[in-house]
Amino acid sequence: MEGRHKLHSGLRLWEFPDQYVIEPTDGSSASCLDISRLDGSMKLIDQVAECNSLRVPKIRSIFGVVGMLKLLAGSYLVVVTESESVGSFLGHPIFKINSLKFLPCDHSLENSHEEQKKMETDFSRLLSVTERTTGLYFSYEINLTLTAQRLHDLGDESKLLPLWRQAEPRFLWNNYMLEVLIDNKLDQFLLPVIQARFHSFQTAIGRDVVDITLIARRCSRRNGTRMWRRGADPDGYVANFVETEQIVRMNGYTSSFVQVRGSMPFMWEQIVDLTYKPKFEIVQPEEAARIAERHFLDLRKKYGSILAVDLVNKHGGEGRLSERFAGAMQHINGDDVRYLHFDFHHICGHIHFERLAILYEQMEDFLQKNGYFLLNEKGEKMKEQLGIVRTNCIDCLDRTNVTQSMIGRKMLELQLKRIGVFGAEEAISSHQNFDECYKILWANHGDDISIQYSGTPALKGDFVRYGQRTVQGVLQDGWNALARYYLNNFADGTKQDAIDLVQGHYIVAVSRDMAPVPRKGGLEAVANFPVALTVILISFWFATMSVKQVGSSYKHLFFSFVWAGISVAVAALVRANGRIFCNRPRLRKPRS
């Protein structure tokens, strides 16, 4: 990359009372970046100002500038304060962000009225939630938002552009927060960040050393949490859309295979109401075909041919969604797009995942026809991937990960046979160490994608990790299911607000529309799930004790009914008015 666009790989942050100064420490002798703590304005300066007893700075190393976020009374500078090297992508180092920090430039808040100060405090709490975001990665040298095939196909002029200009916007996690730095033409400070999963391992097959990498890229267009982001928006962007690329490198060869997952591409939702599995609701069903068509048009432009594999149940609430999906696909199916339904639970149950071989038989022709990307020792393209498999279940987590790991395994075996590492009948399972490492690779991959969307590791992960279902795995699934229930109802609303705020889905403005929902008086002021559960349990205990004493006094019979009535009443209140107890998103002003 041309020197004037090269990212600074070493930075020092000087925190003065009235300004932040970011000084390059990578030996580039470039200008420093000055940010006013009064209003967030930026400019380049030649050197850090001299310190004195009245301006004693706090000094620390940082690893990148993620962006700037403007709220009501000021702006927040976002920097990477801790990172670690986790491997390489096509020979270039990749780093994982371990700690983010939002640094306030809000001295003007002192002159704001009380309502603004209170709202700013509420928003700053959301920034604290964002600082705990998992799965953020960056590289100083290579564009992580593009697959190996797209990177290879970049023109010479594009390769000279700064990394943020090369980036695929939908996978750029900090796309919105970079806007201020872009406007100020600060290319060398603009650090592209993706929300992803990255893992790799090396293993020996005979005398050959094989390097396997698995990288996931999460789309930020409809990013969110499990119950709060379902289906598609009117533009066809879907929830939990993740691109997974599997790369194998050995003996100078590089080969990659890409597949994607994403929610069913029409508008549907599940309103959190404290039930374990809220009812599925299809929104604007008459728009389903148009939205699905727009979604697949976008996929075709980016990936070529599409095989849409739908893993949801054929009956019940899931069946209604699957029927709508299949109906929408009737208008889209053709030479470039094919829809395939596979009732995962009906065919595989909870333990017979080997029956996925039935599914593979139905997609084998598509996979062999559309292939994978392959470069020889000279970097010449020998083969390109012409299409992808798009997999979905309801959450696009558990069933999807089991299925994608099966597809990835089959394709990796084809790649290794093509390179000449495997014989015609050889398989990954023929090599114990390779097999175990590969299972762990995909199990960790599924867990991380699941944690980002649902807050817990993936269910059915024991099959991916060990090749079979285990008692411990079934028990762990039960625990994770309960944890998801709690998080969906009592934590994810705030997390969703934080995501929408930092990714520009909601623009902060001083208006009635942006005012946080006022806190209710009476019961709503104190009601929450732990309180409600405690009241129910205590009432149930007193009712049980009273029933035991009924034989000695009618008074105890009366109190048995009283306590039982309180238990039922509170439980009914929780069920009917889940909005009182649920942690719902509160931001309501959409970005125009």
Coordinates of N, CA, C and O in Angstrom, one line a residue, residues 8 11-14 19-24 30-36 40-48 65 68 77 181 184-186 188-190:
H8 N -1.3 3.9 10.7 CA -0.3 4.0 11.8 C -0.5 2.7 12.7 O -1.6 2.5 13.2
L11 N 0.6 4.0 18.2 CA 0.0 5.4 18.6 C 0.2 5.6 20.1 O 0.1 4.6 20.9
R12 N 0.4 6.8 20.4 CA 0.4 7.2 21.9 C -0.7 8.3 22.1 O -0.8 9.3 21.3
L13 N -1.5 8.1 23.1 CA -2.5 9.1 23.4 C -2.1 10.0 24.6 O -1.8 9.5 25.7
W14 N -2.2 11.3 24.3 CA -2.0 12.3 25.4 C -3.3 12.9 25.8 O -4.0 13.5 24.9
Q19 N -7.8 18.8 25.6 CA -7.6 18.2 24.3 C -7.0 16.8 24.4 O -6.4 16.4 25.4
Y20 N -7.3 16.0 23.4 CA -6.6 14.7 23.2 C -5.6 14.9 22.0 O -6.0 15.5 21.0
V21 N -4.4 14.3 22.2 CA -3.5 14.3 21.1 C -3.0 12.9 20.8 O -2.6 12.2 21.8
I22 N -3.2 12.5 19.6 CA -2.8 11.1 19.2 C -1.5 11.2 18.4 O -1.5 11.8 17.3
E23 N -0.4 10.7 18.9 CA 0.9 10.8 18.3 C 1.3 9.5 17.7 O 1.3 8.4 18.4
P24 N 1.7 9.4 16.4 CA 2.2 8.2 15.8 C 3.5 7.8 16.4 O 4.4 8.7 16.6
A30 N 5.0 11.3 11.0 CA 3.8 12.0 10.5 C 3.2 12.9 11.5 O 3.7 13.0 12.7
S31 N 2.3 13.7 11.1 CA 1.6 14.7 12.0 C 0.8 14.0 13.1 O 0.4 12.8 13.0
C32 N 0.6 14.7 14.2 CA -0.2 14.2 15.3 C -1.7 14.7 15.1 O -1.9 15.7 14.4
L33 N -2.6 14.0 15.6 CA -4.0 14.3 15.5 C -4.5 14.9 16.8 O -4.3 14.4 17.9
D34 N -5.0 16.2 16.7 CA -5.5 16.9 17.9 C -7.0 16.9 17.9 O -7.6 17.3 16.9
I35 N -7.6 16.5 19.0 CA -9.1 16.5 19.1 C -9.5 17.4 20.3 O -9.0 17.2 21.5
S36 N -10.3 18.4 20.1 CA -10.8 19.3 21.2 C -11.7 18.5 22.1 O -12.6 17.9 21.7
G40 N -15.1 18.3 20.2 CA -14.7 17.2 19.3 C -14.1 17.6 18.0 O -13.9 16.7 17.1
S41 N -13.8 18.8 17.7 CA -13.2 19.2 16.4 C -11.8 18.7 16.3 O -11.1 18.4 17.3
M42 N -11.4 18.4 15.1 CA -10.1 17.8 14.8 C -9.2 18.6 13.9 O -9.7 19.3 13.1
K43 N -7.9 18.4 14.1 CA -6.9 19.0 13.2 C -5.6 18.3 13.4 O -5.3 17.7 14.4
L44 N -4.8 18.4 12.3 CA -3.4 17.8 12.4 C -2.4 18.9 12.9 O -2.5 20.0 12.5
I45 N -1.5 18.5 13.8 CA -0.5 19.4 14.3 C 0.8 18.7 14.1 O 1.0 17.5 14.0
D46 N 1.9 19.5 14.1 CA 3.2 19.0 13.9 C 3.8 18.2 15.1 O 4.5 17.2 14.9
Q47 N 3.5 18.6 16.3 CA 4.0 17.9 17.4 C 3.2 18.1 18.7 O 2.3 19.0 18.7
V48 N 3.4 17.4 19.7 CA 2.6 17.5 20.9 C 3.1 18.8 21.6 O 4.3 19.0 21.7
V65 N -7.6 4.1 16.1 CA -8.8 5.0 16.3 C -10.0 4.4 15.6 O -9.9 4.2 14.4
M68 N -15.5 8.4 15.8 CA -16.0 9.4 16.6 C -17.6 9.3 16.6 O -18.1 9.2 15.5
L77 N -14.7 10.1 21.4 CA -13.6 9.5 20.6 C -13.5 8.1 21.0 O -13.4 7.7 22.2
L181 N -14.0 11.2 10.8 CA -12.6 11.1 10.4 C -12.4 11.1 8.9 O -11.5 11.7 8.3
N184 N -12.7 14.6 7.6 CA -11.4 15.3 7.9 C -10.2 14.8 7.2 O -9.1 15.3 7.5
K185 N -10.4 13.8 6.3 CA -9.4 13.3 5.5 C -8.2 12.8 6.3 O -7.0 13.1 6.1
L186 N -8.5 11.9 7.3 CA -7.5 11.4 8.2 C -7.3 9.9 7.9 O -7.4 9.0 8.8
Q188 N -4.7 7.9 7.5 CA -3.8 7.1 8.2 C -4.2 6.8 9.6 O -3.6 5.9 10.3
F189 N -5.3 7.4 10.1 CA -5.8 7.1 11.4 C -7.1 6.3 11.4 O -7.6 5.9 12.4
L190 N -7.6 6.0 10.2 CA -8.9 5.4 10.0 C -8.7 3.9 10.1 O -8.3 3.2 9.1

